[in-house]
Amino acid sequence: MAPLTLQTAIKLPSGFEIPQLGFGVWQIPNRDAEAIVGKAFEAGYRHIDSAALYRNEAGCGKAIQSLLSSIPRDQVFFTSKVPSSKINYKDAKAQVDTTLKETGLSYIDLMLLHAPFGGSANRKGAWKALVEAVEEGKVRSIGVSNYGVHHLDELETHIKELEAERGEGKGGVLSIGQWEIHPWCARNDIAEWCAKRGVAVQAYSPLVRGERWGEPVLRKLAEKYGKTQAQVLVRWSLQKGYIPLPKSATPARITENADVYGFELTHEEVDELETEEYEPVCWDPTILRLEK
């Protein structure tokens, strides 16, 4: 495998590429988003992960528009998400247009369904809305967030049903899924499901909100490599083949979290850092039953 760099990208089932390191903007106020995302661009990030729920799409869009004065549009990757309250055909379809308007972009690189709410029929409808958005050129790649394996199995059924209803190849392509993933919430069942189907995995909260600083193995590895514990966690995610989305509003930490390419964990260290704990620090819709 070629050495990882800040320019490393992963090819998605849609045929498009996504930069492997992303920058998360959850809880960043819209009024600050343009400046903070601008700092991320200065640090070399080219992949921004937002959502309608974050209410900062406009600020992200302004930062992207500023960057486009010096680089082509296809060298910047922007993600947004349909809110949990809009997981149905009509609202999901409208959300795509709203996000395009908010950001001022001509297309969205990746649109996700934020969580498996709404019930089965509405989840199918929302997915159909994203499929149509791809067909209309408004979105390039589509996926889901916070889906459990049972939700993913259901989505496969929905894709088959849509193909039967709309024609072969018109059920949509699941390119990516996003979950809270880190050594204390590894979600190997979901990762294995995705790996079997070539679906890319994004990892939000890869730094565990700082709640695991000082864990013995993490501290040991940070000391060994002369790196911060945050850098070790980002590196772990990259070497697992995931797409980590570290988030910070502090310029020095934004730069620091991208400075993870001058060292490499051994295979044994990647395994040693991972635990069998299931301790998410965020919400966990993966456990919701299908009827929810």
Coordinates of C-alpha atoms in Angstrom, one line a residue:
M1 CA 0.0 0.0 0.0
A2 CA 1.3 3.5 -0.9
P3 CA 2.2 5.7 2.1
L4 CA -0.6 7.8 3.3
T5 CA -0.5 11.6 2.6
L6 CA -2.8 14.5 3.1
Q7 CA -3.6 14.1 -0.6
T8 CA -4.7 10.4 -0.2
A9 CA -8.2 9.8 -1.6
I10 CA -10.5 6.9 -1.6
K11 CA -12.5 5.9 -4.7
L12 CA -16.2 5.5 -3.9
P13 CA -18.6 3.1 -5.6
S14 CA -20.1 6.1 -7.3
G15 CA -16.8 6.5 -9.2
F16 CA -15.9 9.8 -7.4
E17 CA -13.0 10.2 -5.0
I18 CA -13.1 11.5 -1.4
P19 CA -10.1 12.9 0.4
Q20 CA -9.4 10.4 3.3
L21 CA -8.9 13.1 5.9
G22 CA -12.0 15.3 6.5
F23 CA -12.7 18.3 8.7
G24 CA -15.9 18.2 10.9
V25 CA -17.8 21.3 11.6
W26 CA -20.4 20.1 14.2
Q27 CA -21.1 22.9 16.8
I28 CA -19.3 25.5 14.8
P29 CA -21.6 28.6 14.6
N30 CA -22.5 29.7 11.1
R31 CA -21.0 33.2 11.9
D32 CA -17.6 31.5 12.5
A33 CA -17.7 28.7 9.9
E34 CA -16.2 30.7 7.0
A35 CA -13.1 31.7 9.0
I36 CA -12.6 28.3 10.7
V37 CA -13.1 26.3 7.5
G38 CA -10.8 28.8 5.8
K39 CA -8.1 27.8 8.4
A40 CA -8.7 24.2 7.7
F41 CA -8.1 24.9 4.0
E42 CA -4.9 26.7 4.9
A43 CA -3.8 23.6 6.8
G44 CA -4.4 21.4 3.7
Y45 CA -7.8 19.9 4.3
R46 CA -9.9 19.6 1.2
H47 CA -12.9 17.7 2.6
I48 CA -15.6 19.4 4.8
D49 CA -18.3 17.5 6.6
S50 CA -21.4 19.6 7.4
A51 CA -25.1 18.9 7.8
A52 CA -28.3 20.8 7.6
L53 CA -28.7 20.2 11.4
Y54 CA -25.4 22.0 12.1
R55 CA -26.8 25.3 10.6
N56 CA -23.5 26.3 9.2
E57 CA -23.8 25.2 5.5
A58 CA -23.8 28.9 4.4
G59 CA -20.5 29.7 6.2
C60 CA -18.9 26.5 4.8
G61 CA -20.1 27.5 1.3
K62 CA -18.5 31.0 1.6
A63 CA -15.2 29.4 2.6
I64 CA -15.4 27.0 -0.3
Q65 CA -16.2 29.8 -2.8
S66 CA -13.2 31.8 -1.6
L67 CA -10.9 28.7 -2.1
L68 CA -12.3 28.2 -5.6
S69 CA -10.6 31.3 -6.7
S70 CA -7.4 29.4 -6.6
I71 CA -8.2 25.7 -7.2
P72 CA -10.8 23.8 -9.3
R73 CA -14.2 22.8 -7.8
D74 CA -13.4 19.1 -8.1
Q75 CA -10.5 19.4 -5.7
V76 CA -12.9 20.3 -2.8
F77 CA -15.2 17.8 -1.3
F78 CA -18.4 18.9 0.6
T79 CA -20.7 16.7 2.6
S80 CA -24.1 17.6 4.0
K81 CA -26.9 15.5 5.5
V82 CA -30.7 15.4 5.5
P83 CA -31.9 16.0 9.1
S84 CA -33.6 13.2 11.0
S85 CA -36.8 15.2 11.0
K86 CA -36.9 15.2 7.2
I87 CA -36.4 11.5 6.5
N88 CA -39.1 11.2 3.9
Y89 CA -39.3 11.7 0.1
K90 CA -40.7 15.3 0.0
D91 CA -38.6 16.8 2.7
A92 CA -35.4 15.1 1.6
K93 CA -35.9 16.2 -1.9
A94 CA -36.4 19.8 -0.7
Q95 CA -33.4 19.6 1.6
V96 CA -31.0 19.0 -1.4
D97 CA -32.2 22.2 -3.0
T98 CA -32.0 24.1 0.3
T99 CA -28.4 23.0 0.8
L100 CA -27.5 24.0 -2.7
K101 CA -29.0 27.4 -2.1
E102 CA -27.4 27.8 1.3
T103 CA -23.9 26.9 0.1
G104 CA -24.0 28.5 -3.3
L105 CA -22.5 25.4 -4.8
S106 CA -23.5 23.9 -8.2
Y107 CA -23.5 20.4 -6.7
I108 CA -23.1 18.6 -3.4
D109 CA -20.3 16.0 -3.4
L110 CA -21.9 13.8 -0.8
M111 CA -25.4 13.8 0.7
L112 CA -26.3 11.5 3.6
L113 CA -29.4 10.6 5.4
H114 CA -28.4 11.7 8.9
A115 CA -30.1 8.9 10.9
P116 CA -32.5 6.0 10.4
F117 CA -35.7 7.8 11.7
G118 CA -39.1 8.0 10.1
G119 CA -40.0 4.4 9.6
S120 CA -39.3 2.0 6.7
A121 CA -41.5 3.7 4.1
N122 CA -40.1 7.1 4.8
R123 CA -36.5 5.9 4.8
K124 CA -37.1 4.4 1.4
G125 CA -38.7 7.6 0.2
A126 CA -35.8 9.7 1.4
W127 CA -33.3 7.4 -0.3
K128 CA -35.3 7.7 -3.5
A129 CA -35.1 11.5 -3.2
L130 CA -31.3 11.2 -3.0
V131 CA -31.2 8.8 -6.0
E132 CA -33.1 11.4 -8.0
A133 CA -30.8 14.2 -6.9
V134 CA -27.9 12.2 -8.3
E135 CA -29.8 11.6 -11.6
E136 CA -30.5 15.4 -11.8
G137 CA -26.8 16.3 -11.3
K138 CA -27.4 18.0 -7.9
V139 CA -25.5 15.4 -5.9
R140 CA -22.5 13.2 -6.9
S141 CA -22.5 10.5 -4.2
I142 CA -25.0 9.4 -1.6
G143 CA -25.0 7.4 1.7
V144 CA -26.3 7.1 5.2
S145 CA -25.2 8.0 8.7
N146 CA -25.9 6.2 12.0
Y147 CA -27.5 3.1 10.4
G148 CA -27.2 -0.2 12.2
V149 CA -26.6 -3.4 10.3
H150 CA -30.4 -4.1 10.3
H151 CA -31.0 -0.6 8.8
L152 CA -28.3 -1.3 6.2
D153 CA -29.9 -4.7 5.3
E154 CA -33.3 -2.9 5.0
L155 CA -31.6 -0.3 2.7
E156 CA -30.4 -3.1 0.4
T157 CA -33.9 -4.3 0.2
H158 CA -35.1 -0.8 -0.7
I159 CA -32.5 -0.5 -3.4
K160 CA -33.7 -3.7 -4.9
E161 CA -37.3 -2.6 -4.7
L162 CA -36.5 0.7 -6.4
E163 CA -34.7 -1.1 -9.2
A164 CA -37.8 -3.3 -9.7
E165 CA -40.0 -0.1 -9.7
R166 CA -37.8 2.3 -11.7
G167 CA -35.6 0.1 -13.8
E168 CA -32.2 -1.8 -13.6
G169 CA -29.5 0.4 -12.0
K170 CA -32.0 3.0 -10.8
G171 CA -32.1 2.0 -7.1
G172 CA -29.2 4.1 -6.2
V173 CA -25.6 3.4 -5.2
L174 CA -24.6 3.3 -1.5
S175 CA -21.2 4.8 -1.6
I176 CA -20.5 5.7 2.0
G177 CA -21.6 5.4 5.6
Q178 CA -20.8 7.6 8.6
W179 CA -20.6 6.5 12.2
E180 CA -19.0 7.4 15.5
I181 CA -15.9 5.1 15.4
H182 CA -12.8 5.1 17.6
P183 CA -11.0 2.4 19.6
W184 CA -13.7 2.5 22.3
C185 CA -16.5 2.1 19.8
A186 CA -15.0 0.1 16.9
R187 CA -18.3 -1.0 15.3
N188 CA -16.6 -4.0 13.6
D189 CA -20.0 -5.5 12.6
I190 CA -20.8 -2.4 10.6
A191 CA -17.3 -2.1 9.2
E192 CA -17.4 -5.7 8.0
W193 CA -20.8 -5.2 6.4
C194 CA -19.4 -2.2 4.5
A195 CA -16.1 -3.9 3.5
K196 CA -18.0 -6.8 1.9
R197 CA -19.8 -4.3 -0.4
G198 CA -17.0 -1.8 -1.0
V199 CA -18.8 0.9 1.0
A200 CA -16.5 3.5 2.4
V201 CA -16.6 4.2 6.2
Q202 CA -16.4 7.7 7.7
A203 CA -15.5 8.1 11.4
Y204 CA -16.9 11.0 13.3
S205 CA -15.8 11.9 16.8
P206 CA -12.5 10.1 16.1
L207 CA -10.9 12.0 19.0
V208 CA -13.7 10.7 21.4
R209 CA -14.3 14.4 22.4
G210 CA -11.1 14.2 24.5
E211 CA -12.7 11.9 27.0
R212 CA -10.0 9.2 26.7
W213 CA -6.9 11.3 27.1
G214 CA -4.5 9.5 29.3
E215 CA -5.6 6.0 28.5
P216 CA -2.5 3.8 29.0
V217 CA -2.0 2.5 25.5
L218 CA -2.9 5.8 23.9
R219 CA -0.5 7.7 26.1
K220 CA 2.3 5.1 25.5
L221 CA 2.0 5.4 21.7
A222 CA 1.9 9.2 21.8
E223 CA 5.1 9.2 23.9
K224 CA 6.8 6.7 21.6
Y225 CA 6.2 8.7 18.4
G226 CA 6.4 12.2 19.9
K227 CA 2.9 13.0 18.8
T228 CA -0.3 14.1 20.6
Q229 CA -2.9 11.6 21.6
A230 CA -5.2 13.2 19.1
Q231 CA -2.7 12.6 16.3
V232 CA -2.4 9.0 17.3
L233 CA -6.2 8.6 17.2
V234 CA -6.5 10.2 13.7
R235 CA -3.6 7.9 12.5
W236 CA -5.4 4.8 13.9
S237 CA -8.5 5.7 11.9
L238 CA -6.5 6.3 8.7
Q239 CA -4.7 3.0 9.0
K240 CA -8.0 1.2 9.6
G241 CA -8.9 2.5 6.2
Y242 CA -11.6 4.8 7.5
I243 CA -12.2 8.5 6.7
P244 CA -11.8 10.3 10.0
L245 CA -13.5 13.7 10.6
P246 CA -11.6 15.4 13.4
K247 CA -13.1 18.7 14.5
S248 CA -11.6 21.7 16.2
A249 CA -12.2 25.5 16.2
T250 CA -8.6 26.2 17.3
P251 CA -6.2 27.0 14.5
A252 CA -3.2 25.2 16.1
R253 CA -5.2 22.0 16.7
I254 CA -6.7 22.1 13.2
T255 CA -3.2 22.1 11.8
E256 CA -2.0 19.5 14.4
N257 CA -4.8 17.1 13.5
A258 CA -3.7 17.1 9.9
D259 CA 0.0 16.5 10.8
V260 CA -0.3 12.8 11.0
Y261 CA 1.8 11.6 8.1
G262 CA 5.3 11.5 9.5
F263 CA 4.8 8.4 11.5
E264 CA 3.1 5.0 11.2
L265 CA 1.6 2.7 13.8
T266 CA 2.6 -1.0 13.5
H267 CA -0.2 -3.5 12.8
E268 CA 0.2 -4.7 16.4
E269 CA -0.2 -1.2 17.8
V270 CA -3.4 -0.6 15.7
D271 CA -4.8 -3.8 17.2
E272 CA -3.5 -3.0 20.7
L273 CA -5.2 0.4 20.7
E274 CA -8.6 -1.0 19.7
T275 CA -10.7 -2.2 22.6
E276 CA -13.7 -4.4 22.9
E277 CA -15.6 -1.7 24.7
Y278 CA -18.8 -0.3 23.3
E279 CA -18.8 3.3 24.7
P280 CA -20.1 5.8 22.2
V281 CA -19.8 9.4 23.4
C282 CA -22.5 10.8 21.0
W283 CA -26.0 9.8 20.2
D284 CA -26.4 6.2 18.9
P285 CA -29.3 5.7 16.5
T286 CA -27.7 2.5 15.2
I287 CA -29.6 0.7 18.0
L288 CA -33.1 1.9 16.9
R289 CA -35.6 -0.7 15.8
L290 CA -36.7 -0.7 12.2
E291 CA -40.2 0.5 13.0
K292 CA -38.8 3.7 14.5

